[in-house]
Short mmCIF file of C-alpha atoms in Angstrom, two decimals:
data_model
loop_
_atom_site.label_atom_id
_atom_site.label_comp_id
_atom_site.label_asym_id
_atom_site.label_seq_id
_atom_site.Cartn_x
_atom_site.Cartn_y
_atom_site.Cartn_z
CA MET A 188 -65.80 -14.55 44.40
CA PRO A 189 -69.09 -16.49 44.33
CA ALA A 190 -71.50 -15.22 41.70
CA ASP A 191 -74.36 -14.49 44.12
CA ARG A 192 -72.22 -12.15 46.20
CA MET A 193 -71.32 -10.27 43.04
CA ARG A 194 -74.91 -9.98 41.85
CA GLY A 195 -75.98 -6.42 41.18
CA ILE A 196 -72.50 -5.07 41.93
CA PHE A 197 -71.30 -4.79 38.33
CA THR A 198 -73.97 -5.04 35.63
CA ARG A 199 -73.95 -4.33 31.94
CA ASP A 200 -77.09 -2.27 32.40
CA GLY A 201 -75.43 -0.16 35.09
CA PHE A 202 -72.43 0.45 32.84
CA ARG A 203 -74.72 1.61 30.04
CA ARG A 204 -76.65 3.90 32.39
CA GLY A 205 -73.45 5.45 33.74
CA PHE A 206 -71.96 5.78 30.27
CA MET A 207 -75.03 7.55 28.90
CA GLU A 208 -75.18 9.91 31.87
CA GLY A 209 -71.48 10.61 31.36
CA MET A 210 -72.03 11.32 27.68
CA ALA A 211 -74.64 13.91 28.68
CA LEU A 212 -71.77 15.75 30.38
CA LEU A 213 -70.03 15.87 27.01
CA PRO A 214 -70.15 19.63 26.42
CA GLY A 215 -68.53 20.40 29.76
CA MET A 216 -65.89 17.68 29.68
CA ILE A 217 -64.92 18.29 26.06
CA GLY A 218 -64.84 22.01 26.70
CA PHE A 219 -62.58 21.53 29.70
CA GLY A 220 -60.38 19.24 27.61
CA VAL A 221 -60.16 21.91 24.93
CA VAL A 222 -59.09 24.48 27.52
CA PHE A 223 -56.32 22.17 28.69
CA GLY A 224 -55.32 21.27 25.12
CA VAL A 225 -55.05 24.92 24.09
CA LEU A 226 -52.86 25.81 27.08
CA ALA A 227 -50.75 22.66 26.67
CA GLY A 228 -50.16 23.55 23.03
CA SER A 229 -49.14 27.05 24.02
CA VAL A 230 -46.36 25.77 26.32
CA GLY A 231 -45.07 23.43 23.61
CA PHE A 232 -46.85 20.11 24.19
CA THR A 233 -47.36 17.91 21.15
CA VAL A 234 -50.85 16.47 20.58
CA LEU A 235 -49.47 13.08 21.61
CA GLY A 236 -47.86 14.47 24.76
CA ALA A 237 -51.01 16.30 25.84
CA SER A 238 -53.11 13.19 25.12
CA ALA A 239 -50.78 10.93 27.12
CA MET A 240 -51.00 13.25 30.10
CA SER A 241 -54.80 13.38 29.88
CA VAL A 242 -55.12 9.59 29.77
CA PHE A 243 -52.64 8.71 32.51
CA VAL A 244 -53.09 11.61 34.91
CA PHE A 245 -56.79 12.19 34.11
CA ALA A 246 -57.16 15.20 36.40
CA GLY A 247 -58.18 18.43 34.70
CA THR A 248 -57.50 20.99 37.38
CA ALA A 249 -54.20 19.32 38.35
CA GLN A 250 -53.02 19.28 34.73
CA LEU A 251 -53.95 22.95 34.27
CA LEU A 252 -52.02 23.91 37.40
CA ALA A 253 -49.01 21.88 36.29
CA LEU A 254 -48.89 23.89 33.04
CA HIS A 255 -48.44 27.10 35.02
CA SER A 256 -44.91 26.18 36.03
CA TRP A 257 -43.99 24.01 33.03
CA GLY A 258 -40.64 24.32 31.31
CA GLY A 259 -37.73 24.70 33.71
CA SER A 260 -35.62 22.10 35.51
CA GLY A 261 -37.97 22.23 38.52
CA THR A 262 -40.90 21.05 36.43
CA LEU A 263 -41.02 17.53 37.89
CA LEU A 264 -41.45 18.66 41.49
CA ALA A 265 -43.87 21.46 40.59
CA ALA A 266 -46.02 19.11 38.51
CA VAL A 267 -46.25 16.48 41.26
CA VAL A 268 -47.07 19.14 43.86
CA ALA A 269 -49.77 20.47 41.52
CA VAL A 270 -51.31 17.00 41.27
CA VAL A 271 -51.30 16.41 45.03
CA ALA A 272 -52.68 19.88 45.76
CA MET A 273 -55.49 19.65 43.23
CA ASN A 274 -56.35 15.98 43.75
CA SER A 275 -56.29 16.10 47.55
CA ARG A 276 -60.09 16.11 47.46
CA TYR A 277 -60.04 12.62 45.94
CA ILE A 278 -58.60 11.24 49.21
CA LEU A 279 -61.93 12.14 50.76
CA PHE A 280 -63.94 11.01 47.73
CA GLY A 281 -62.27 7.59 47.86
CA ALA A 282 -62.95 7.25 51.58
CA ALA A 283 -66.64 7.90 50.95
CA LEU A 284 -66.71 5.32 48.13
CA GLN A 285 -65.14 2.52 50.16
CA PRO A 286 -68.20 1.36 52.16
CA TRP A 287 -70.29 1.57 48.96
CA MET A 288 -67.85 -0.74 47.16
CA ARG A 289 -67.57 -3.27 50.01
CA GLY A 290 -68.24 -6.74 48.67
CA ALA A 291 -66.63 -6.08 45.30
CA PRO A 292 -63.33 -7.83 44.51
CA PRO A 293 -60.41 -5.55 45.55
CA LEU A 294 -58.91 -5.68 42.06
CA LEU A 295 -62.16 -4.38 40.54
CA SER A 296 -62.37 -1.60 43.13
CA TYR A 297 -58.78 -0.48 42.69
CA ALA A 298 -59.07 -0.58 38.89
CA SER A 299 -62.33 1.40 39.02
CA LEU A 300 -60.71 4.06 41.20
CA PHE A 301 -58.34 4.96 38.37
CA LEU A 302 -61.47 6.47 36.75
CA LEU A 303 -62.48 8.50 39.82
CA VAL A 304 -63.42 12.05 38.79
CA ASP A 305 -65.83 14.60 40.25
CA PRO A 306 -69.02 13.78 38.32
CA ASN A 307 -68.94 10.01 38.71
CA TRP A 308 -68.15 10.35 42.40
CA ALA A 309 -71.17 12.60 42.89
CA VAL A 310 -73.36 10.20 40.93
CA ALA A 311 -72.04 7.24 42.98
CA MET A 312 -73.07 9.10 46.14
CA ARG A 313 -76.51 9.67 44.64
CA GLU A 314 -76.78 5.95 43.83
CA ARG A 315 -75.65 5.11 47.38
CA ASP A 316 -78.36 7.32 48.87
CA MET A 317 -80.92 5.58 46.65
CA GLY A 318 -79.82 2.22 48.04
CA ARG A 319 -78.18 1.07 44.79
CA ARG A 320 -74.69 -0.45 44.72
CA ASP A 321 -73.88 -1.07 41.06
CA ILE A 322 -70.23 -0.06 40.60
CA ALA A 323 -70.64 -0.30 36.82
CA VAL A 324 -72.56 3.01 36.88
CA PHE A 325 -69.45 4.66 38.34
CA VAL A 326 -67.14 2.93 35.86
CA GLY A 327 -69.38 3.64 32.85
CA MET A 328 -69.49 7.31 33.68
CA GLY A 329 -65.73 7.32 34.26
CA VAL A 330 -65.11 5.78 30.84
CA ALA A 331 -67.41 8.32 29.17
CA SER A 332 -65.59 11.13 31.01
CA MET A 333 -62.22 9.76 29.89
CA ILE A 334 -63.37 9.65 26.25
CA CYS A 335 -64.70 13.23 26.35
CA TRP A 336 -61.62 14.49 28.20
CA LEU A 337 -59.33 12.87 25.64
CA LEU A 338 -61.34 14.12 22.64
CA GLY A 339 -61.29 17.63 24.10
CA THR A 340 -57.54 17.45 24.73
CA ILE A 341 -56.85 16.35 21.17
CA ALA A 342 -59.15 18.98 19.68
CA GLY A 343 -57.74 21.70 21.90
CA SER A 344 -54.08 20.93 21.32
CA ALA A 345 -54.58 20.46 17.56
CA PHE A 346 -56.99 23.27 16.66
CA GLY A 347 -57.62 25.18 19.87
CA GLN A 348 -55.84 28.37 18.88
CA LEU A 349 -58.73 29.06 16.49
CA LEU A 350 -61.23 29.33 19.35
CA GLY A 351 -59.99 32.38 21.20
CA ASP A 352 -61.02 32.89 24.81
CA THR A 353 -63.05 29.83 25.91
CA ARG A 354 -64.35 31.64 28.98
CA ARG A 355 -66.95 33.33 26.82
CA PHE A 356 -68.68 29.97 26.34
CA GLY A 357 -69.05 29.64 30.11
CA LEU A 358 -67.34 26.22 30.01
CA ASP A 359 -65.43 26.89 33.22
CA PHE A 360 -68.81 27.15 34.94
CA PHE A 361 -70.08 23.75 33.85
CA LEU A 362 -68.64 21.71 36.73
CA PRO A 363 -69.66 24.16 39.47
CA ALA A 364 -73.16 24.25 37.97
CA PHE A 365 -73.29 20.46 37.90
CA PHE A 366 -72.27 20.33 41.56
CA LEU A 367 -74.87 22.92 42.46
CA SER A 368 -77.66 20.97 40.77
CA LEU A 369 -76.46 17.79 42.51
CA ALA A 370 -76.50 19.68 45.82
CA CYS A 371 -80.15 20.55 45.13
CA ASP A 372 -80.72 16.87 44.35
CA PHE A 373 -79.06 15.76 47.62
CA TRP A 374 -80.89 18.34 49.70
CA LYS A 375 -83.37 16.63 52.03
CA GLY A 376 -83.94 19.17 54.78
CA ARG A 377 -82.55 21.07 57.75
CA ASP A 378 -79.96 18.43 58.62
CA ASP A 379 -78.18 19.34 55.40
CA VAL A 380 -77.61 22.99 56.33
CA MET A 381 -74.79 22.22 58.78
CA PRO A 382 -72.40 20.27 56.50
CA PHE A 383 -73.07 22.56 53.52
CA VAL A 384 -72.56 25.85 55.37
CA ALA A 385 -69.73 24.71 57.65
CA GLY A 386 -67.95 23.16 54.66
CA GLY A 387 -68.39 26.37 52.68
CA LEU A 388 -67.07 28.62 55.45
CA VAL A 389 -63.99 26.52 56.14
CA ALA A 390 -63.37 26.18 52.39
CA VAL A 391 -63.35 29.97 52.00
CA MET A 392 -60.67 30.21 54.71
CA PHE A 393 -58.56 27.50 53.04
CA ASP A 394 -59.04 29.11 49.64
CA ARG A 395 -57.79 32.40 51.03
CA TYR A 396 -54.83 31.20 53.07
CA VAL A 397 -53.74 27.88 51.56
CA GLY A 398 -54.60 27.74 47.84
CA GLY A 399 -54.61 24.77 45.47
CA SER A 400 -57.76 22.77 45.94
CA TRP A 401 -57.01 22.06 49.59
CA HIS A 402 -60.17 24.04 50.32
CA VAL A 403 -62.24 21.08 49.13
CA LEU A 404 -60.41 18.69 51.46
CA GLY A 405 -60.43 21.12 54.40
CA GLY A 406 -64.03 22.18 53.94
CA GLY A 407 -65.15 18.63 53.22
CA VAL A 408 -63.61 17.27 56.42
CA ALA A 409 -64.86 20.14 58.57
CA GLY A 410 -68.36 20.19 57.08
CA SER A 411 -68.91 16.45 57.21
CA LEU A 412 -67.65 16.18 60.81
CA ALA A 413 -69.88 19.10 61.78
CA GLY A 414 -72.77 17.28 60.13
CA ALA A 415 -71.94 14.00 61.86
CA PHE A 416 -71.67 15.51 65.34
CA TRP A 417 -74.42 18.11 65.11
CA PRO A 418 -77.56 16.80 66.83
CA ARG A 419 -79.93 15.63 64.10
CA ARG A 420 -83.53 16.72 64.07
CA ARG A 421 -84.80 13.42 62.79
CA ALA A 422 -83.59 9.85 63.11
CA ALA A 423 -80.89 9.05 60.57
CA MET B 139 -32.76 17.51 40.11
CA SER B 140 -32.52 18.35 36.46
CA ILE B 141 -35.23 16.67 34.44
CA ASP B 142 -35.73 18.52 31.17
CA PRO B 143 -39.44 18.48 30.23
CA ASN B 144 -38.54 19.39 26.64
CA THR B 145 -36.93 16.01 25.94
CA THR B 146 -39.15 13.02 25.23
CA ALA B 147 -37.67 11.01 28.10
CA GLY B 148 -38.00 13.91 30.53
CA PHE B 149 -41.57 14.55 29.48
CA ALA B 150 -42.49 10.87 29.85
CA LEU B 151 -40.89 10.70 33.29
CA ILE B 152 -42.79 13.77 34.52
CA VAL B 153 -46.10 12.45 33.17
CA ALA B 154 -45.41 9.09 34.83
CA ALA B 155 -44.68 10.78 38.17
CA MET B 156 -47.88 12.84 37.86
CA ALA B 157 -49.86 9.70 36.99
CA VAL B 158 -48.57 7.85 40.06
CA ALA B 159 -49.32 10.83 42.32
CA ALA B 160 -52.83 11.17 40.85
CA TYR B 161 -53.60 7.47 41.30
CA LEU B 162 -52.30 7.54 44.89
CA THR B 163 -54.71 10.38 45.77
CA ARG B 164 -57.54 8.31 44.27
CA ILE B 165 -56.82 5.17 46.31
CA ALA B 166 -55.42 6.62 49.58
CA GLY B 167 -58.75 7.39 51.24
CA PHE B 168 -60.28 4.17 49.94
CA PHE B 169 -57.39 2.13 51.33
CA LEU B 170 -57.48 3.77 54.76
CA MET B 171 -61.26 3.46 54.95
CA SER B 172 -61.09 -0.29 54.46
CA PHE B 173 -59.76 -0.55 58.05
CA VAL B 174 -62.69 1.44 59.45
CA SER B 175 -65.92 -0.25 60.43
CA VAL B 176 -69.07 1.65 59.58
CA THR B 177 -70.59 2.60 62.93
CA PRO B 178 -73.68 4.85 63.04
CA ARG B 179 -71.37 7.83 63.64
CA VAL B 180 -69.22 6.94 60.62
CA GLU B 181 -72.38 6.49 58.58
CA ALA B 182 -73.58 9.96 59.63
CA TRP B 183 -70.19 11.34 58.59
CA LEU B 184 -70.37 9.64 55.18
CA LYS B 185 -73.94 10.87 54.69
CA ALA B 186 -72.90 14.45 55.39
CA LEU B 187 -69.85 14.27 53.14
CA PRO B 188 -71.36 15.03 49.69
CA LEU B 189 -73.02 18.28 50.77
CA ALA B 190 -69.93 19.33 52.72
CA ILE B 191 -67.86 18.82 49.55
CA MET B 192 -70.40 20.67 47.41
CA GLY B 193 -70.47 23.59 49.86
CA SER B 194 -66.66 23.64 49.80
CA ILE B 195 -66.49 23.72 46.01
CA LEU B 196 -69.21 26.34 45.59
CA ALA B 197 -68.44 28.83 48.39
CA PRO B 198 -65.12 30.18 47.00
CA ILE B 199 -66.66 30.42 43.51
CA ALA B 200 -69.57 32.39 44.95
CA LEU B 201 -67.15 34.62 46.83
CA HIS B 202 -64.95 35.37 43.80
CA GLY B 203 -67.85 35.50 41.33
CA GLY B 204 -69.66 38.48 39.84
CA PRO B 205 -73.10 39.04 38.28
CA ALA B 206 -72.46 36.40 35.57
CA GLU B 207 -71.71 33.65 38.12
CA TYR B 208 -74.69 34.64 40.29
CA ALA B 209 -76.96 34.50 37.25
CA GLY B 210 -75.47 31.07 36.52
CA PHE B 211 -76.19 29.83 40.04
CA ALA B 212 -79.75 31.19 39.87
CA ALA B 213 -80.42 29.61 36.47
CA THR B 214 -79.03 26.26 37.65
CA VAL B 215 -81.26 26.13 40.74
CA ALA B 216 -84.32 27.36 38.85
CA VAL B 217 -83.98 24.80 36.06
CA PHE B 218 -83.24 22.03 38.55
CA LEU B 219 -86.39 22.82 40.55
CA TRP B 220 -88.38 23.03 37.32
CA ARG B 221 -87.20 19.84 35.59
CA ARG B 222 -85.36 17.86 38.34
CA ASN B 223 -82.58 17.08 35.87
CA ASP B 224 -78.95 17.55 37.02
CA ILE B 225 -77.36 17.87 33.62
CA LEU B 226 -80.02 20.08 32.06
CA ALA B 227 -79.66 22.40 35.06
CA ALA B 228 -75.87 22.50 34.64
CA VAL B 229 -76.18 23.31 30.93
CA ALA B 230 -78.65 26.09 31.76
CA GLY B 231 -76.22 27.50 34.31
CA MET B 232 -73.40 27.44 31.80
CA ALA B 233 -75.59 29.12 29.15
CA ALA B 234 -76.62 31.83 31.62
CA VAL B 235 -72.96 32.55 32.44
CA ALA B 236 -72.06 32.70 28.74
CA ALA B 237 -74.99 35.04 28.01
CA MET B 238 -74.17 37.34 30.93
CA ARG B 239 -70.48 37.49 30.02
CA ALA B 240 -71.45 38.41 26.46
CA ALA B 241 -73.90 41.06 27.69
CA LEU B 242 -71.44 42.54 30.19
CA GLY B 243 -68.53 42.35 27.79
CA GLY B 244 -66.51 40.35 30.35
#
């Protein structure tokens, strides 16, 4: 890959910016990791086992769901189904990232995608809308998220039983709140009503009748298509 | 299939299977999208995607939530409009939820 084509696509400065922004998410990510660690410990995971799962699977909601049916001989199938159900939204996230990453070497893109989580995806979309295409921001934030997630997992599985009910710290609300503030950030005007509302309505139906996190995939597809085909008030 | 998650080998196998499944969900959409050319319609779809996703994540939470969650949403929006800072707004939302849960005893 010639150096000039790569320029601006993976910079040290971008990595630092993403990493710092990811570190600012520390309370939420660590808290979420603690929640997982506590529950993992309660179904008999060792600290090492819980940590290995957090590093290699790196999907909070999927790991939590997998714990629900952990233990019997059907654990393998249940755990894989939990991952697919909860991570289905990432199929859509990855599709949205692809045009933004065009021009980067495939190996770099596919390695970066291992670190795809909700916050760095949302920040990548924000960067995209600002006309920036530095993948290192996405990777830096992913690395910071991984570190926080792992620290939380270790802390939770080692000492978590001392904490009691983590819901009272409001940690479960951190990610929704982050998405809400990003939605405010993305909001430009009336054209945004259609995808947001249509996505929300379809998601509620999926949430009610399907379960898992299929509502994010279903609502995301429906809302974005509605937004794409709804006549726009201003030129795109 | 009888894989015992309580043995080290069984545990490792299950984690490996979960890891492969998780990685496949992360690259599937990316892979498929590399065969799609970005026409104006596709660009409009991609532009609409983040808010559609955010609506989809937030709507069920709003539906299932109570006073604590609504206070959290309100605090998040208020602090975002005040300071224009994503993370500060999220922390404020979380703090509002924690405070309301403490006050309501839930």
